[in-house]
mmCIF file of C-alpha atoms in Angstrom:
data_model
loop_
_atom_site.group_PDB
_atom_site.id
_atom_site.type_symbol
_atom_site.label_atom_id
_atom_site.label_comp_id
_atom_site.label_asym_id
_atom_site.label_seq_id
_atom_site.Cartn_x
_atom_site.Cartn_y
_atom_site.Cartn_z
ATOM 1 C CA UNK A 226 -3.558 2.081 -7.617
ATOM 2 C CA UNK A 227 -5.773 4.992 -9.709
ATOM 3 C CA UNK A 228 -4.098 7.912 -8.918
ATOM 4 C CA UNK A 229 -3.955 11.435 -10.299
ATOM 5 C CA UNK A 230 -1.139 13.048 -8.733
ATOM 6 C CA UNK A 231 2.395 11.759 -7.710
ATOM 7 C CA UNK A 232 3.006 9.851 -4.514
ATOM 8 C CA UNK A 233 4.830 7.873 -2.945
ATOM 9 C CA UNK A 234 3.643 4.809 -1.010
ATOM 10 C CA UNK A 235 6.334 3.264 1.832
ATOM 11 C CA UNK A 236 5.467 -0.399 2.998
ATOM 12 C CA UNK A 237 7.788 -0.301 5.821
ATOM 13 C CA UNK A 238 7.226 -3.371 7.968
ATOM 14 C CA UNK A 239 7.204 -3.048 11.539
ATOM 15 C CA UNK A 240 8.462 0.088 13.142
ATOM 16 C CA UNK A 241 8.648 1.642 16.687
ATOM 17 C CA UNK A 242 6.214 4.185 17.057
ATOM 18 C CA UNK A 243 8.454 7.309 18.296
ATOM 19 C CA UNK A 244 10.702 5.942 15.388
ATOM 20 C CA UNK A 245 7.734 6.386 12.841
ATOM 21 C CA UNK A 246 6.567 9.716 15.199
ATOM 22 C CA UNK A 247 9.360 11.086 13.891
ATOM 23 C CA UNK A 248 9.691 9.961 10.035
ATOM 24 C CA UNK A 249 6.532 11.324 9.523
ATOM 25 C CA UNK A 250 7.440 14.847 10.991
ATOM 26 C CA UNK A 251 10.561 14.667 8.754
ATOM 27 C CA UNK A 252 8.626 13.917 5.696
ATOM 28 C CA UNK A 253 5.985 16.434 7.012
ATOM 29 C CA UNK A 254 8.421 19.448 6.631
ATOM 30 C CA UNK A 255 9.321 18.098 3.157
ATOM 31 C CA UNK A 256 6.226 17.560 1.673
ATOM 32 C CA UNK A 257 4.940 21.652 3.456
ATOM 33 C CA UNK A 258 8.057 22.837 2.151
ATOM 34 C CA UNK A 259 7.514 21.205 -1.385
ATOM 35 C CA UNK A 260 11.005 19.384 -1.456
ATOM 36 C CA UNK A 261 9.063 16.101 -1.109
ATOM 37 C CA UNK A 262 6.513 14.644 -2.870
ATOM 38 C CA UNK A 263 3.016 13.637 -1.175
ATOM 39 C CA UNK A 264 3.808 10.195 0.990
ATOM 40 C CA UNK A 265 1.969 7.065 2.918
ATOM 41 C CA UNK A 266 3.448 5.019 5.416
ATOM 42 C CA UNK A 267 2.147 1.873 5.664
ATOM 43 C CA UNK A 268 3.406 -0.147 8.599
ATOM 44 C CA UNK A 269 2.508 -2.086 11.685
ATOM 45 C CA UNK A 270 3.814 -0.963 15.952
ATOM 46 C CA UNK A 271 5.010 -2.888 18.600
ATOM 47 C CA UNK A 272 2.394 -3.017 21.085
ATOM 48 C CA UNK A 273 1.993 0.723 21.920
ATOM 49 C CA UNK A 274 -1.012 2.817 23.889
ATOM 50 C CA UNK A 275 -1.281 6.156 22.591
ATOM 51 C CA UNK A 276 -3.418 9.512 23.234
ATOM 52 C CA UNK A 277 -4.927 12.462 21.047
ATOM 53 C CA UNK A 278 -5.403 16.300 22.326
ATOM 54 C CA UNK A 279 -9.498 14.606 23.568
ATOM 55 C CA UNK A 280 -8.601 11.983 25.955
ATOM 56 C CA UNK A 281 -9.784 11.922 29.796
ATOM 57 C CA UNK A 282 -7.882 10.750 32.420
ATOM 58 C CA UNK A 283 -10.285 8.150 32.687
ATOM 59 C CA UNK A 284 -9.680 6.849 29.357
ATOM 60 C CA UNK A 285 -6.313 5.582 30.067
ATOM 61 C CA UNK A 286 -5.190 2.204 31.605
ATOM 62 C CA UNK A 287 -5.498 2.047 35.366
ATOM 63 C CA UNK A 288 -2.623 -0.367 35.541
ATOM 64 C CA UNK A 289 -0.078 1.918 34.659
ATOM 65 C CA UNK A 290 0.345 1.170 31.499
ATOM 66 C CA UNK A 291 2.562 3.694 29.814
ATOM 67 C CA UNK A 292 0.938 5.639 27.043
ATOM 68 C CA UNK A 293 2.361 8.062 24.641
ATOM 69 C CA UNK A 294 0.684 11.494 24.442
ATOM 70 C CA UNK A 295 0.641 13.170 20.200
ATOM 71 C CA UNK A 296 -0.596 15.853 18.717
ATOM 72 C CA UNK A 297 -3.242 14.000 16.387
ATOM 73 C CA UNK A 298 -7.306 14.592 16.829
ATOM 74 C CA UNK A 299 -9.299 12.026 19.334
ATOM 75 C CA UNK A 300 -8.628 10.029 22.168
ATOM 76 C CA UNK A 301 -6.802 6.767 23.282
ATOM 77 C CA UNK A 302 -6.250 3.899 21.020
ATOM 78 C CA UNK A 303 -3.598 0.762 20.857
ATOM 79 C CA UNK A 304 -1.994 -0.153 17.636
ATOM 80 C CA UNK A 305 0.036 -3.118 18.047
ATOM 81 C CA UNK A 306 1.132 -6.120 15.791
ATOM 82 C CA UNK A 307 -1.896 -7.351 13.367
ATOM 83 C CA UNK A 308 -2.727 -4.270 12.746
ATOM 84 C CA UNK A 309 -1.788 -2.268 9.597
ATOM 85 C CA UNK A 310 -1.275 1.291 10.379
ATOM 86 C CA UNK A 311 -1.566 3.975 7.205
ATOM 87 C CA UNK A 312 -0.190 8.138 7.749
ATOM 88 C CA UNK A 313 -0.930 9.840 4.504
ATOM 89 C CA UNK A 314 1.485 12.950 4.950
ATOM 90 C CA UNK A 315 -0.310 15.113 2.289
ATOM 91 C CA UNK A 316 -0.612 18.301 0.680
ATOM 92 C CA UNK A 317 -4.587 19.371 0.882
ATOM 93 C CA UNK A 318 -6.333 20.805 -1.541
ATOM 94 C CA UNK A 319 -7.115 24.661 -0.625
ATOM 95 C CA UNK A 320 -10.717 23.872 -1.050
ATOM 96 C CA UNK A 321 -10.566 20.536 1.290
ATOM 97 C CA UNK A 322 -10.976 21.060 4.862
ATOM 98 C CA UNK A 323 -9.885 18.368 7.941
ATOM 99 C CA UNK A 324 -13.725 17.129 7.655
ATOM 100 C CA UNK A 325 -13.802 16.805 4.155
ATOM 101 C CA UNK A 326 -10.497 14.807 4.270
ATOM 102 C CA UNK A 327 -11.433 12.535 6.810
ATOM 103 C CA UNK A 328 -14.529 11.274 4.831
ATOM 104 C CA UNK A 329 -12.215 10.774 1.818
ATOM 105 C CA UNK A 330 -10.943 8.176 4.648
ATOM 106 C CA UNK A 331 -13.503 7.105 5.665
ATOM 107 C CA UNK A 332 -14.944 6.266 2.003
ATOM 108 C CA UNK A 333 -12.050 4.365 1.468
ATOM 109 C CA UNK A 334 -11.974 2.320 4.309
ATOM 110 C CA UNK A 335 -15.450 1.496 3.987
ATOM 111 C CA UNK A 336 -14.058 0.252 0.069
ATOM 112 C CA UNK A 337 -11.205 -1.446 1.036
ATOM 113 C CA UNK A 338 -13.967 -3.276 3.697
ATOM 114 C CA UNK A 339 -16.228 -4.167 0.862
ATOM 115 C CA UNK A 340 -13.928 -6.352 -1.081
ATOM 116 C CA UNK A 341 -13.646 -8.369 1.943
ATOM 117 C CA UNK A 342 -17.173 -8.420 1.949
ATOM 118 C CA UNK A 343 -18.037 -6.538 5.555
ATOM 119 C CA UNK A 344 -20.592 -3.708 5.635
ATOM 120 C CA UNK A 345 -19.226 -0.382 7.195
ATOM 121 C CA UNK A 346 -20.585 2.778 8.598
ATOM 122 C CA UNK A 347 -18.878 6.388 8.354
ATOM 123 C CA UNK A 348 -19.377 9.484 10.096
ATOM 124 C CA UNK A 349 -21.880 10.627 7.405
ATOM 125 C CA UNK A 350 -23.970 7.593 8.600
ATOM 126 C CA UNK A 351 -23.558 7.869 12.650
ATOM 127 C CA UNK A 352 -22.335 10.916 13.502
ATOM 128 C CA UNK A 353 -22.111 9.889 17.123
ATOM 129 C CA UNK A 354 -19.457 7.736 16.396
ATOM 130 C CA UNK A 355 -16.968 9.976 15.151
ATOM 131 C CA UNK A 356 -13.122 9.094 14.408
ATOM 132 C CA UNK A 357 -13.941 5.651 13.088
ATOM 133 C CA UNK A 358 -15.101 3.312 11.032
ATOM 134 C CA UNK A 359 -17.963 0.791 12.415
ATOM 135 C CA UNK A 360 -19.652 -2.799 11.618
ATOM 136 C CA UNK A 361 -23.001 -2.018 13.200
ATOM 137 C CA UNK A 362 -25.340 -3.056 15.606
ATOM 138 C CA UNK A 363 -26.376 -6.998 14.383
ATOM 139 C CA UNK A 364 -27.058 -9.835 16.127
ATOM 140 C CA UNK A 365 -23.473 -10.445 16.803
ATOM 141 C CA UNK A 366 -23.580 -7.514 19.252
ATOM 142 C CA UNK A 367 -23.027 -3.810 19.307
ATOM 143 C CA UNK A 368 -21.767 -1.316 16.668
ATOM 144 C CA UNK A 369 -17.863 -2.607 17.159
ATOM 145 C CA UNK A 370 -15.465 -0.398 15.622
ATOM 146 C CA UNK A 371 -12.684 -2.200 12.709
ATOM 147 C CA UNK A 372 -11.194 1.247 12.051
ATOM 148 C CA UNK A 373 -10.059 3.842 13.916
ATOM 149 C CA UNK A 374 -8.981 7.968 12.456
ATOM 150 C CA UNK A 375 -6.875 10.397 13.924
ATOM 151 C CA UNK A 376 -5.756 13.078 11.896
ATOM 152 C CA UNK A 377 -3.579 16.501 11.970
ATOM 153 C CA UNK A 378 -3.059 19.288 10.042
ATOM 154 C CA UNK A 379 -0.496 21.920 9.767
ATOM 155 C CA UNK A 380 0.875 23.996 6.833
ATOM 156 C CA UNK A 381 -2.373 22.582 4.730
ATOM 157 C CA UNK A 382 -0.071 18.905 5.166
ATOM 158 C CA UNK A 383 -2.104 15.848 6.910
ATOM 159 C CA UNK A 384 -0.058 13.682 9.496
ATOM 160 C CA UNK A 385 -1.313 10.505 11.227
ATOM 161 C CA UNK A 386 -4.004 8.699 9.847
ATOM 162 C CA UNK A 387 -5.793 5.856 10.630
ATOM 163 C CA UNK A 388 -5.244 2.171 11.380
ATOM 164 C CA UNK A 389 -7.322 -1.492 10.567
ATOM 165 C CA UNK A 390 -7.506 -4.578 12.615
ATOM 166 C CA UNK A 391 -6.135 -7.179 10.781
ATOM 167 C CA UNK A 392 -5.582 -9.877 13.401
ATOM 168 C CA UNK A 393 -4.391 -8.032 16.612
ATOM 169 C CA UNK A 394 -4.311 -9.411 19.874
ATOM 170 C CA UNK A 395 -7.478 -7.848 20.777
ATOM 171 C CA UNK A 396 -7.366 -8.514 24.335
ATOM 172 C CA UNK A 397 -4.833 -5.067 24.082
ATOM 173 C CA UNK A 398 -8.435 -2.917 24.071
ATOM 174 C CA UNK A 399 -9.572 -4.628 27.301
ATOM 175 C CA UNK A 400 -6.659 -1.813 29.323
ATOM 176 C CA UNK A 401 -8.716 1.013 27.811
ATOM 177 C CA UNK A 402 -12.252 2.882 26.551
ATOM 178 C CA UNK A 403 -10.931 3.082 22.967
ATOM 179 C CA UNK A 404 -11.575 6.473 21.603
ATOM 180 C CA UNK A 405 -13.552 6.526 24.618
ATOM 181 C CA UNK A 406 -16.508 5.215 23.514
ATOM 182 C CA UNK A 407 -18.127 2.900 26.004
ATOM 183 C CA UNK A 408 -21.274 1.785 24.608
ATOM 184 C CA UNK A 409 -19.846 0.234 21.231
ATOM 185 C CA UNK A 410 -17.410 -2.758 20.873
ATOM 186 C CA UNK A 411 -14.152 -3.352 18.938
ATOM 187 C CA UNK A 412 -13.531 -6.244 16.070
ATOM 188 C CA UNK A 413 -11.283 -7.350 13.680
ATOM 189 C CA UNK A 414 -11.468 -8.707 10.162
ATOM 190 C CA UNK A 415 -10.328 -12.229 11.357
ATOM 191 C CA UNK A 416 -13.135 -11.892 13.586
ATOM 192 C CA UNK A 417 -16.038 -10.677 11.224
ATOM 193 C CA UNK A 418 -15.284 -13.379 8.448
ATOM 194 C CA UNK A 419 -14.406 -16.333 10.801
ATOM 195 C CA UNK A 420 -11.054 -17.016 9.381
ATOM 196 C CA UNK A 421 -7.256 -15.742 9.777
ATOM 197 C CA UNK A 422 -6.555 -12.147 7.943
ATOM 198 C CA UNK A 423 -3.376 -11.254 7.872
ATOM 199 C CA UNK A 424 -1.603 -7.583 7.371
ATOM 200 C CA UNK A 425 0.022 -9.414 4.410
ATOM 201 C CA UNK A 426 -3.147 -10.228 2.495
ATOM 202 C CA UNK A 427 -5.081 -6.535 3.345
ATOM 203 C CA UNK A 428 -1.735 -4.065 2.570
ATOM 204 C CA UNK A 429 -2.424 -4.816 -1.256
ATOM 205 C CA UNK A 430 -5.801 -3.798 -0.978
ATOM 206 C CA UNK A 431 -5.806 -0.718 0.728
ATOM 207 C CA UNK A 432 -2.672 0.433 -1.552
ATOM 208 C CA UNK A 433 -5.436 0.108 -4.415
ATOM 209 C CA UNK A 434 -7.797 2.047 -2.998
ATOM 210 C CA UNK A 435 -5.150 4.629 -1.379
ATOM 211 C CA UNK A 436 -5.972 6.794 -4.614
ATOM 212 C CA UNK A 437 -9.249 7.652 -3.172
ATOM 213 C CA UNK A 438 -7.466 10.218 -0.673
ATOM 214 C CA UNK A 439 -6.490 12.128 -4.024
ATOM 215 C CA UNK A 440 -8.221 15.284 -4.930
#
């Protein structure tokens, strides 16, 4: 991984998501206090629904499915096994605002995308569509998203972050509008290339890229 500052980068296998909730507020305070260096987790959930400061009562599962209510930016989402969840917990730049961070994000998703060899849009590119990362419109449907965002800041450190589908059990988006956004779709990298893609065989590649968040 190109990098030009120190951090650390945590593979950490599957972890409940209060569990991780609260690593990353622990190494939150550390990094904002400067007794911790800049950090990524890297990880996958147990099948969990969970809702930023945006979402409607009408985005949530009308089954009752319990969701879990945070503090990040956006709306409702799942993250569940499959899919390989990243939280950069990092010191920003003075001159980088949440915007500018989140198309560093972006632009590296979009990267890590390439070398699999599926064209993304970013915010820059469809503004509508915000909080994401998109394969769009073709003759395979609708803009579907393969990437979701959802980022906070406090004390100038990031938390949360965003999250790929790998090979989820996508019939876990069919309980919700995710990031309530109902005229667009949802894929998966199994499901773009036609074949099996494991968390195992994208971690590497993102934690090459992961030096793009970097100032």
């Amino acid at each position: 991984m190109t990098q030009t500052a120190p951090i650390e980068v945590v593979r950490a296998g599957v972890v409940d998501y209060m569990a991780a909730w609260d690593e990353q507020r622990r190494i939150h305070e550390a990094v904002a206090s400067g007794a911790a260096t800049d950090t990524i987790l890297l990880l996958e959930h147990p099948s969990v629904y969970t809702a930023g400061k945006r979402t409607e009562p009408w985005d949530r599962p009308v089954d009752g499915t319990p969701v879990i209510d945070v503090d990040r930016g956006g709306k409702i989402t799942w993250h569940g096994p499959g899919q390989l969840v990243g939280y950069p917990i990092m010191k920003l730049d003075s001159k980088l605002d949440v915007i500018a961070y989140v198309h560093r994000v972006e632009a590296m998703l979009v990267t890590v995308f390439a070398e699999f060899g599926v064209a993304t849009a970013t915010i820059s590119e469809r503004k509508e569509r915000r909080g994401a990362v998109w394969v769009l419109e073709d003759e395979r449907g609708p803009d579907r998203k393969l990437a979701a965002i959802g980022i906070r800041v406090a004390s100038g450190v990031t938390q949360h972050g965003f999250s790929i589908n790998c090979d989820p059990d996508m019939t876990a988006f069919d309980k919700i509008v995710p990031c309530g956004i109902r005229d667009a779709g949802v894929t998966s990298l199994t499901q773009e290339l036609g074949r099996d893609v494991p968390v195992s065989e994208v971690l590497p590649v993102v934690e090459r890229h992961l030096g793009m968040l970097l100032p």
